[in-house]
PDB file of C-alpha atoms and ligand atoms in Angstrom:
ATOM      1  CA  MET S  35      26.135 -17.970 -13.067  1.00 57.00           C
ATOM      2  CA  ASN S  36      22.849 -15.914 -12.609  1.00 63.00           C
ATOM      3  CA  PRO S  37      22.664 -14.068  -9.741  1.00 64.00           C
ATOM      4  CA  PRO S  38      20.745 -14.716  -6.983  1.00 77.00           C
ATOM      5  CA  THR S  39      16.641 -13.451  -6.425  1.00 83.00           C
ATOM      6  CA  PRO S  40      15.780 -11.401  -3.465  1.00 90.00           C
ATOM      7  CA  SER S  41      13.737 -12.784  -1.477  1.00 92.00           C
ATOM      8  CA  THR S  42      12.123 -10.064   0.661  1.00 96.00           C
ATOM      9  CA  ILE S  43      11.192  -6.858  -1.885  1.00 97.00           C
ATOM     10  CA  THR S  44      10.223  -3.557  -0.408  1.00 98.00           C
ATOM     11  CA  ILE S  45       8.904  -0.959  -1.517  1.00 98.00           C
ATOM     12  CA  ASP S  46       7.486   2.133  -0.249  1.00 98.00           C
ATOM     13  CA  GLY S  47       6.635   5.459  -1.198  1.00 97.00           C
ATOM     14  CA  PRO S  48       3.758   8.101  -1.939  1.00 96.00           C
ATOM     15  CA  ALA S  49       0.746   7.418  -2.448  1.00 92.00           C
ATOM     16  CA  ALA S  50      -0.342   6.960  -5.985  1.00 92.00           C
ATOM     17  CA  SER S  51       3.348   6.719  -6.469  1.00 95.00           C
ATOM     18  CA  GLY S  52       3.090   3.170  -8.331  1.00 93.00           C
ATOM     19  CA  LYS S  53       3.990   1.116  -5.298  1.00 95.00           C
ATOM     20  CA  SER S  54       1.138  -1.317  -5.681  1.00 92.00           C
ATOM     21  CA  THR S  55       0.782  -1.619  -9.683  1.00 93.00           C
ATOM     22  CA  ILE S  56       4.437  -2.042  -9.862  1.00 96.00           C
ATOM     23  CA  GLY S  57       4.340  -4.600  -6.574  1.00 96.00           C
ATOM     24  CA  GLU S  58       1.463  -6.239  -8.008  1.00 93.00           C
ATOM     25  CA  LEU S  59       2.801  -7.056 -11.375  1.00 94.00           C
ATOM     26  CA  LEU S  60       6.928  -7.458  -9.614  1.00 96.00           C
ATOM     27  CA  ALA S  61       5.072 -10.651  -7.455  1.00 94.00           C
ATOM     28  CA  ARG S  62       3.492 -11.994 -10.161  1.00 91.00           C
ATOM     29  CA  HIS S  63       6.538 -12.276 -12.665  1.00 92.00           C
ATOM     30  CA  LEU S  64       8.586 -13.570  -9.494  1.00 94.00           C
ATOM     31  CA  ASP S  65       5.603 -15.720  -7.966  1.00 92.00           C
ATOM     32  CA  TYR S  66       5.764 -13.818  -4.825  1.00 93.00           C
ATOM     33  CA  LEU S  67       3.035 -12.763  -2.266  1.00 91.00           C
ATOM     34  CA  TYR S  68       1.815  -9.595  -3.037  1.00 93.00           C
ATOM     35  CA  PHE S  69       1.074  -7.273   0.436  1.00 94.00           C
ATOM     36  CA  ASP S  70       0.087  -4.212   0.302  1.00 95.00           C
ATOM     37  CA  THR S  71       0.278  -2.816   4.139  1.00 97.00           C
ATOM     38  CA  GLY S  72      -1.540   0.322   3.160  1.00 96.00           C
ATOM     39  CA  VAL S  73      -5.445  -1.774   3.371  1.00 96.00           C
ATOM     40  CA  MET S  74      -4.290  -2.505   6.701  1.00 97.00           C
ATOM     41  CA  TYR S  75      -4.510   0.975   7.867  1.00 98.00           C
ATOM     42  CA  ARG S  76      -7.449   1.862   5.852  1.00 97.00           C
ATOM     43  CA  ALA S  77      -9.260  -1.767   7.102  1.00 98.00           C
ATOM     44  CA  VAL S  78      -8.615   0.053  11.202  1.00 98.00           C
ATOM     45  CA  THR S  79      -9.673   3.351   9.970  1.00 98.00           C
ATOM     46  CA  TRP S  80     -12.700   1.943   8.489  1.00 98.00           C
ATOM     47  CA  ALA S  81     -13.868  -0.173  10.945  1.00 98.00           C
ATOM     48  CA  ALA S  82     -12.916   3.103  13.056  1.00 98.00           C
ATOM     49  CA  LEU S  83     -15.933   5.182  11.237  1.00 98.00           C
ATOM     50  CA  TYR S  84     -18.379   2.050  11.253  1.00 97.00           C
ATOM     51  CA  TYR S  85     -18.013   1.008  14.944  1.00 96.00           C
ATOM     52  CA  GLY S  86     -18.563   4.894  15.762  1.00 98.00           C
ATOM     53  CA  VAL S  87     -15.111   4.919  17.782  1.00 98.00           C
ATOM     54  CA  PRO S  88     -13.433   8.597  17.323  1.00 98.00           C
ATOM     55  CA  ILE S  89     -10.768   9.275  15.272  1.00 98.00           C
ATOM     56  CA  ASP S  90      -8.847  11.112  18.110  1.00 98.00           C
ATOM     57  CA  ASP S  91      -9.172   8.529  21.271  1.00 98.00           C
ATOM     58  CA  GLU S  92      -6.517   6.943  20.957  1.00 98.00           C
ATOM     59  CA  ALA S  93      -6.505   4.240  23.343  1.00 98.00           C
ATOM     60  CA  ALA S  94     -10.063   3.042  21.358  1.00 98.00           C
ATOM     61  CA  VAL S  95      -8.415   3.125  18.121  1.00 98.00           C
ATOM     62  CA  THR S  96      -5.383   1.313  19.278  1.00 98.00           C
ATOM     63  CA  ALA S  97      -7.387  -1.202  21.471  1.00 98.00           C
ATOM     64  CA  LEU S  98      -9.270  -1.437  18.372  1.00 98.00           C
ATOM     65  CA  ALA S  99      -6.366  -2.204  16.015  1.00 98.00           C
ATOM     66  CA  GLU S 100      -5.643  -4.875  18.541  1.00 97.00           C
ATOM     67  CA  ARG S 101      -8.948  -7.299  18.392  1.00 96.00           C
ATOM     68  CA  LEU S 102      -9.380  -6.518  14.159  1.00 96.00           C
ATOM     69  CA  ARG S 103      -9.102  -9.386  12.280  1.00 93.00           C
ATOM     70  CA  ILE S 104      -7.823  -8.279   8.976  1.00 93.00           C
ATOM     71  CA  ASP S 105      -7.250 -11.184   6.132  1.00 88.00           C
ATOM     72  CA  VAL S 106      -6.385 -10.346   2.726  1.00 87.00           C
ATOM     73  CA  ALA S 107      -7.684 -13.292   0.511  1.00 82.00           C
ATOM     74  CA  PRO S 108      -7.474 -13.667  -3.442  1.00 75.00           C
ATOM     75  CA  PRO S 109      -9.835 -11.234  -5.859  1.00 77.00           C
ATOM     76  CA  ASN S 110     -12.548 -13.531  -6.351  1.00 67.00           C
ATOM     77  CA  VAL S 111     -15.888 -10.956  -5.789  1.00 62.00           C
ATOM     78  CA  ASP S 112     -18.153 -13.960  -5.071  1.00 62.00           C
ATOM     79  CA  ASP S 113     -19.603 -14.233  -8.414  1.00 61.00           C
ATOM     80  CA  GLY S 114     -18.010 -17.846  -9.128  1.00 64.00           C
ATOM     81  CA  CYS S 115     -15.361 -16.458 -11.950  1.00 68.00           C
ATOM     82  CA  ASP S 116     -11.569 -16.952 -11.994  1.00 72.00           C
ATOM     83  CA  PRO S 117      -9.189 -13.654 -11.237  1.00 72.00           C
ATOM     84  CA  VAL S 118      -7.806 -13.198 -14.747  1.00 72.00           C
ATOM     85  CA  ASP S 119      -4.370 -11.992 -14.596  1.00 73.00           C
ATOM     86  CA  GLY S 120      -4.353 -11.756 -10.482  1.00 71.00           C
ATOM     87  CA  ARG S 121      -7.469  -9.487 -10.953  1.00 76.00           C
ATOM     88  CA  ASP S 122     -11.020 -10.040 -10.712  1.00 75.00           C
ATOM     89  CA  PRO S 123     -12.525 -10.138 -14.217  1.00 73.00           C
ATOM     90  CA  VAL S 124     -16.135  -8.530 -12.360  1.00 70.00           C
ATOM     91  CA  ASP S 125     -14.680  -5.424 -10.591  1.00 76.00           C
ATOM     92  CA  GLY S 126     -10.511  -5.438 -11.106  1.00 76.00           C
ATOM     93  CA  ARG S 127      -9.629  -6.009  -7.034  1.00 81.00           C
ATOM     94  CA  GLN S 128      -6.484  -6.958  -6.861  1.00 80.00           C
ATOM     95  CA  TYR S 129      -7.575  -8.990  -3.741  1.00 83.00           C
ATOM     96  CA  THR S 130     -10.674  -9.147  -1.390  1.00 89.00           C
ATOM     97  CA  VAL S 131      -9.684  -7.433   2.022  1.00 92.00           C
ATOM     98  CA  LEU S 132     -11.896  -8.542   5.104  1.00 93.00           C
ATOM     99  CA  ALA S 133     -12.232  -6.970   8.035  1.00 94.00           C
ATOM    100  CA  ASP S 134     -14.018  -8.806  11.157  1.00 93.00           C
ATOM    101  CA  GLY S 135     -15.401 -10.862   7.779  1.00 91.00           C
ATOM    102  CA  ALA S 136     -17.015  -8.429   5.909  1.00 93.00           C
ATOM    103  CA  ASP S 137     -15.621  -7.371   2.676  1.00 93.00           C
ATOM    104  CA  VAL S 138     -14.706  -3.950   2.440  1.00 95.00           C
ATOM    105  CA  THR S 139     -12.745  -3.333  -0.843  1.00 93.00           C
ATOM    106  CA  TRP S 140     -14.153  -1.096  -1.774  1.00 92.00           C
ATOM    107  CA  GLU S 141     -15.170   0.550   1.367  1.00 95.00           C
ATOM    108  CA  ILE S 142     -11.656   1.118   2.375  1.00 96.00           C
ATOM    109  CA  ARG S 143     -11.084   3.278  -0.437  1.00 91.00           C
ATOM    110  CA  THR S 144     -13.833   6.262   0.253  1.00 91.00           C
ATOM    111  CA  PRO S 145     -13.279  10.052   0.748  1.00 89.00           C
ATOM    112  CA  ALA S 146     -14.272   9.049   4.205  1.00 94.00           C
ATOM    113  CA  VAL S 147     -11.274   6.506   4.732  1.00 96.00           C
ATOM    114  CA  ASN S 148      -8.431   8.850   2.940  1.00 91.00           C
ATOM    115  CA  ALA S 149      -9.271  11.687   5.045  1.00 91.00           C
ATOM    116  CA  HIS S 150      -9.111   9.926   8.395  1.00 96.00           C
ATOM    117  CA  VAL S 151      -5.965   6.911   7.541  1.00 96.00           C
ATOM    118  CA  SER S 152      -3.098   9.459   8.098  1.00 93.00           C
ATOM    119  CA  PRO S 153      -3.904  10.104  11.724  1.00 95.00           C
ATOM    120  CA  VAL S 154      -5.020   7.091  12.707  1.00 97.00           C
ATOM    121  CA  SER S 155      -1.599   5.028  11.272  1.00 97.00           C
ATOM    122  CA  ALA S 156       0.374   7.886  13.081  1.00 95.00           C
ATOM    123  CA  TYR S 157      -0.736   5.919  16.164  1.00 97.00           C
ATOM    124  CA  PRO S 158       2.013   4.010  17.768  1.00 97.00           C
ATOM    125  CA  GLY S 159      -0.277   1.348  19.340  1.00 98.00           C
ATOM    126  CA  VAL S 160      -1.611   0.912  16.006  1.00 98.00           C
ATOM    127  CA  ARG S 161       1.334   0.294  14.344  1.00 97.00           C
ATOM    128  CA  ARG S 162       2.383  -1.953  16.585  1.00 97.00           C
ATOM    129  CA  ALA S 163      -0.079  -4.400  16.234  1.00 97.00           C
ATOM    130  CA  MET S 164       0.545  -3.573  12.184  1.00 97.00           C
ATOM    131  CA  VAL S 165       3.886  -3.805  11.810  1.00 97.00           C
ATOM    132  CA  ALA S 166       3.885  -7.674  13.976  1.00 94.00           C
ATOM    133  CA  GLN S 167       1.402  -8.982  11.900  1.00 92.00           C
ATOM    134  CA  GLN S 168       3.212  -7.676   8.622  1.00 95.00           C
ATOM    135  CA  ARG S 169       6.419  -9.194  10.230  1.00 95.00           C
ATOM    136  CA  ARG S 170       4.834 -12.993  10.227  1.00 91.00           C
ATOM    137  CA  VAL S 171       3.976 -12.085   6.350  1.00 90.00           C
ATOM    138  CA  ALA S 172       7.368 -11.943   5.326  1.00 93.00           C
ATOM    139  CA  ALA S 173       8.494 -14.441   7.976  1.00 92.00           C
ATOM    140  CA  GLY S 174       8.710 -16.784   4.731  1.00 89.00           C
ATOM    141  CA  GLY S 175      10.184 -14.828   1.977  1.00 93.00           C
ATOM    142  CA  ARG S 176       9.438 -14.558  -1.421  1.00 94.00           C
ATOM    143  CA  VAL S 177       7.207 -11.769  -0.364  1.00 95.00           C
ATOM    144  CA  VAL S 178       7.380  -8.124  -2.055  1.00 96.00           C
ATOM    145  CA  MET S 179       5.532  -5.734   1.035  1.00 97.00           C
ATOM    146  CA  VAL S 180       4.162  -2.595  -0.472  1.00 97.00           C
ATOM    147  CA  GLY S 181       3.964   0.482   2.028  1.00 97.00           C
ATOM    148  CA  ARG S 182       5.684   3.697   4.308  1.00 96.00           C
ATOM    149  CA  ASP S 183       7.953   1.983   6.317  1.00 97.00           C
ATOM    150  CA  ILE S 184       8.885  -1.394   5.009  1.00 98.00           C
ATOM    151  CA  GLY S 185      12.438  -0.577   4.070  1.00 98.00           C
ATOM    152  CA  THR S 186      12.520   1.436   7.101  1.00 97.00           C
ATOM    153  CA  VAL S 187      11.165  -0.263  10.459  1.00 97.00           C
ATOM    154  CA  VAL S 188       9.436  -3.152   9.270  1.00 98.00           C
ATOM    155  CA  LEU S 189      11.945  -5.407   7.650  1.00 98.00           C
ATOM    156  CA  PRO S 190      15.097  -3.421   7.448  1.00 97.00           C
ATOM    157  CA  ASP S 191      17.037  -6.569   6.591  1.00 96.00           C
ATOM    158  CA  ALA S 192      15.041  -6.919   3.725  1.00 97.00           C
ATOM    159  CA  ASP S 193      16.914  -7.749   0.217  1.00 95.00           C
ATOM    160  CA  LEU S 194      16.321  -5.198  -2.134  1.00 96.00           C
ATOM    161  CA  LYS S 195      14.452  -1.747  -1.242  1.00 97.00           C
ATOM    162  CA  LEU S 196      13.266   0.364  -3.482  1.00 97.00           C
ATOM    163  CA  TYR S 197      11.732   4.067  -3.504  1.00 98.00           C
ATOM    164  CA  LEU S 198       8.907   5.062  -5.781  1.00 98.00           C
ATOM    165  CA  ASP S 199       8.261   8.568  -6.336  1.00 97.00           C
ATOM    166  CA  ALA S 200       6.612  10.981  -8.452  1.00 97.00           C
ATOM    167  CA  SER S 201       5.278  14.167  -8.578  1.00 97.00           C
ATOM    168  CA  VAL S 202       2.142  15.820  -5.923  1.00 97.00           C
ATOM    169  CA  GLU S 203       0.330  16.277  -9.142  1.00 97.00           C
ATOM    170  CA  GLU S 204       1.349  13.778 -11.320  1.00 96.00           C
ATOM    171  CA  ARG S 205       0.086  11.025  -8.083  1.00 97.00           C
ATOM    172  CA  ALA S 206      -2.993  13.090  -8.117  1.00 96.00           C
ATOM    173  CA  ARG S 207      -3.864  12.816 -11.344  1.00 96.00           C
ATOM    174  CA  ARG S 208      -3.169   9.028 -11.362  1.00 93.00           C
ATOM    175  CA  ARG S 209      -5.919   8.687  -8.106  1.00 92.00           C
ATOM    176  CA  TRP S 210      -8.569  10.552 -10.112  1.00 94.00           C
ATOM    177  CA  ARG S 211      -8.098   9.422 -13.594  1.00 93.00           C
ATOM    178  CA  GLU S 212      -8.629   5.561 -10.799  1.00 88.00           C
ATOM    179  CA  VAL S 213     -11.413   7.351  -8.972  1.00 87.00           C
ATOM    180  CA  ARG S 214     -13.194   8.012 -12.368  1.00 90.00           C
ATOM    181  CA  ALA S 215     -12.804   4.083 -14.076  1.00 88.00           C
ATOM    182  CA  ARG S 216     -14.231   2.837 -11.179  1.00 81.00           C
ATOM    183  CA  GLY S 217     -16.888   5.244 -12.191  1.00 86.00           C
ATOM    184  CA  GLU S 218     -17.252   7.569  -9.321  1.00 84.00           C
ATOM    185  CA  GLU S 219     -17.499  11.480  -9.769  1.00 86.00           C
ATOM    186  CA  THR S 220     -14.378  13.024  -8.031  1.00 87.00           C
ATOM    187  CA  ASP S 221     -12.639  16.875  -7.948  1.00 92.00           C
ATOM    188  CA  TYR S 222      -9.112  17.333  -9.037  1.00 96.00           C
ATOM    189  CA  ASP S 223      -8.341  19.514  -6.176  1.00 96.00           C
ATOM    190  CA  ALA S 224     -10.104  17.774  -4.288  1.00 93.00           C
ATOM    191  CA  VAL S 225      -8.397  14.753  -4.451  1.00 93.00           C
ATOM    192  CA  LEU S 226      -4.742  16.897  -5.014  1.00 96.00           C
ATOM    193  CA  GLY S 227      -5.099  18.812  -1.638  1.00 95.00           C
ATOM    194  CA  SER S 228      -6.607  15.118   0.379  1.00 91.00           C
ATOM    195  CA  MET S 229      -3.231  13.491  -0.944  1.00 93.00           C
ATOM    196  CA  ARG S 230      -1.282  16.933  -0.063  1.00 95.00           C
ATOM    197  CA  ARG S 231      -2.855  16.459   3.203  1.00 94.00           C
ATOM    198  CA  ARG S 232      -1.820  12.825   3.666  1.00 91.00           C
ATOM    199  CA  ASP S 233       1.713  13.415   2.474  1.00 94.00           C
ATOM    200  CA  ASP S 234       2.546  16.060   5.044  1.00 94.00           C
ATOM    201  CA  ILE S 235       1.361  13.478   7.630  1.00 92.00           C
ATOM    202  CA  ASP S 236       2.730  10.668   6.411  1.00 92.00           C
ATOM    203  CA  SER S 237       6.291  12.270   6.157  1.00 94.00           C
ATOM    204  CA  ASN S 238       5.684  14.403   9.914  1.00 95.00           C
ATOM    205  CA  ARG S 239       4.501  12.258  12.648  1.00 94.00           C
ATOM    206  CA  GLU S 240       6.870  10.802  14.789  1.00 94.00           C
ATOM    207  CA  ASP S 241       6.594   6.609  14.727  1.00 94.00           C
ATOM    208  CA  SER S 242       8.128   5.629  11.688  1.00 94.00           C
ATOM    209  CA  PRO S 243       7.603   8.639   8.871  1.00 94.00           C
ATOM    210  CA  LEU S 244       7.450   8.343   5.514  1.00 95.00           C
ATOM    211  CA  ARG S 245      12.114   8.092   4.421  1.00 95.00           C
ATOM    212  CA  VAL S 246      13.925   6.414   2.269  1.00 97.00           C
ATOM    213  CA  ALA S 247      15.763   3.993   3.457  1.00 97.00           C
ATOM    214  CA  ALA S 248      19.728   4.354   3.580  1.00 96.00           C
ATOM    215  CA  ASP S 249      20.184   1.212   1.071  1.00 95.00           C
ATOM    216  CA  ALA S 250      17.134   2.160  -0.909  1.00 97.00           C
ATOM    217  CA  ILE S 251      16.906   2.564  -4.487  1.00 96.00           C
ATOM    218  CA  VAL S 252      14.847   5.657  -5.401  1.00 97.00           C
ATOM    219  CA  LEU S 253      12.663   5.340  -8.594  1.00 96.00           C
ATOM    220  CA  ASP S 254      11.034   9.007  -9.807  1.00 96.00           C
ATOM    221  CA  THR S 255       8.108   7.571 -11.769  1.00 95.00           C
ATOM    222  CA  THR S 256       7.085  11.558 -12.963  1.00 96.00           C
ATOM    223  CA  ASP S 257       7.508  10.924 -16.787  1.00 94.00           C
ATOM    224  CA  MET S 258       7.319   6.850 -16.967  1.00 94.00           C
ATOM    225  CA  SER S 259       4.487   4.762 -17.705  1.00 94.00           C
ATOM    226  CA  VAL S 260       4.105   1.349 -16.091  1.00 94.00           C
ATOM    227  CA  GLU S 261       6.194  -0.302 -18.536  1.00 95.00           C
ATOM    228  CA  ALA S 262       8.970   1.881 -18.448  1.00 96.00           C
ATOM    229  CA  VAL S 263       9.058   1.267 -14.648  1.00 96.00           C
ATOM    230  CA  LEU S 264       8.079  -2.066 -14.525  1.00 96.00           C
ATOM    231  CA  ALA S 265      11.076  -3.488 -16.833  1.00 95.00           C
ATOM    232  CA  GLU S 266      13.542  -1.140 -14.890  1.00 95.00           C
ATOM    233  CA  THR S 267      12.065  -2.808 -11.601  1.00 95.00           C
ATOM    234  CA  GLU S 268      12.915  -6.315 -13.130  1.00 93.00           C
ATOM    235  CA  ARG S 269      16.161  -5.587 -13.936  1.00 93.00           C
ATOM    236  CA  LEU S 270      17.275  -4.702 -10.651  1.00 92.00           C
ATOM    237  CA  VAL S 271      15.815  -7.924  -9.356  1.00 91.00           C
ATOM    238  CA  GLU S 272      17.332  -9.810 -12.205  1.00 87.00           C
ATOM    239  CA  GLY S 273      20.420  -8.102 -12.594  1.00 78.00           C
ATOM    240  CA  GLY S 274      22.170  -8.230  -9.744  1.00 66.00           C
ATOM    241  CA  GLY S 275      21.600  -4.554  -8.837  1.00 56.00           C
ATOM    242  CA  TRP S 276      21.051  -4.934  -5.259  1.00 61.00           C
ATOM    243  CA  THR S 277      23.289  -6.437  -2.432  1.00 56.00           C
ATOM    244  CA  ALA S 278      22.501  -9.038  -0.588  1.00 47.00           C
ATOM    245  CA  GLU S 279      23.445  -9.956   2.830  1.00 45.00           C
TER     246      GLU S 279
HETATM  247  O1  C5P F 703      -0.972   2.952   0.827  1.00 73.27           O
HETATM  248  P1  C5P F 703      -2.334   3.706   0.726  1.00 73.27           P
HETATM  249  O2  C5P F 703      -2.369   4.569   0.418  1.00 73.27           O
HETATM  250  O3  C5P F 703      -3.390   2.570   0.744  1.00 73.27           O
HETATM  251  O4  C5P F 703      -1.997   3.835   2.419  1.00 73.27           O
HETATM  252  C1  C5P F 703      -2.803   4.481   3.049  1.00 73.27           C
HETATM  253  C2  C5P F 703      -2.752   5.048   3.964  1.00 73.27           C
HETATM  254  O5  C5P F 703      -1.882   3.791   5.839  1.00 73.27           O
HETATM  255  C3  C5P F 703      -0.910   5.901   4.139  1.00 73.27           C
HETATM  256  O6  C5P F 703      -1.849   7.455   3.691  1.00 73.27           O
HETATM  257  C4  C5P F 703      -0.415   5.712   5.838  1.00 73.27           C
HETATM  258  O7  C5P F 703      -1.166   6.902   6.069  1.00 73.27           O
HETATM  259  C5  C5P F 703      -0.874   4.878   6.076  1.00 73.27           C
HETATM  260  N1  C5P F 703       0.393   3.640   5.976  1.00 73.27           N
HETATM  261  C6  C5P F 703       1.709   3.856   6.823  1.00 73.27           C
HETATM  262  N2  C5P F 703       2.233   2.302   7.302  1.00 73.27           N
HETATM  263  C7  C5P F 703       2.043   1.929   6.076  1.00 73.27           C
HETATM  264  C8  C5P F 703       1.061   1.797   4.627  1.00 73.27           C
HETATM  265  C9  C5P F 703       0.161   2.557   5.029  1.00 73.27           C
HETATM  266  O8  C5P F 703       1.568   4.852   7.385  1.00 73.27           O
HETATM  267  N3  C5P F 703       3.245   0.837   5.492  1.00 73.27           N
END
């Protein structure tokens, strides 16, 4: 008899550790929903900057998070082209992110959002609002949910918990290459500095810091190709290398 397949899979880890690449591929392989929770915190941050809400005004940012409508839709850019391999053939997006109906898919990846997203996501009220929505999305099962606190806080009873890590230099290199591939100018040292600051805030905040869940399986992807990480995660999923309750 084949071992059962985990229905809720969480992938946590720092920025550019491979979570979203692996999460997307694993979800496609299993025909599960892929949900990247980072986009929610990014959408709130984008909206605060856009509407002129001061980032250090916790009450105002929290009120914004509570009322903002965030939708994550399939990756069709409004150009009539169907996705290829789950991605939009024109600009390569994995999904479309809408904030109050506006397409902010790329706006939430700017240096300004990178610089402010960690302080915004450290506010407990912002987290409460986002976590409630994340639990609703996961309630149906068959989901790969990616973030910082998914295995520890959002879905502590998940069937399989993975934690991806890599050296900060390697993660900065990956992010630098991604940004360059989109045709944008960027400086490696600036990317590295921004990543270090984000790691520091995400790991040291009081509410739901970035932590390895006690029952998570840790993969260090520093010297691993995407194919190797995917093969290892598929082996864990399908080989019963996890324990169902
Ligand atoms: O994963 P990504 O880099 O897009 O996440 C952006 C930021 O959102 C993180 O640096 C972190 O501050 C926050 N985040 C979080 N909890 C999550 C996902 C993301 O605090 N579950």
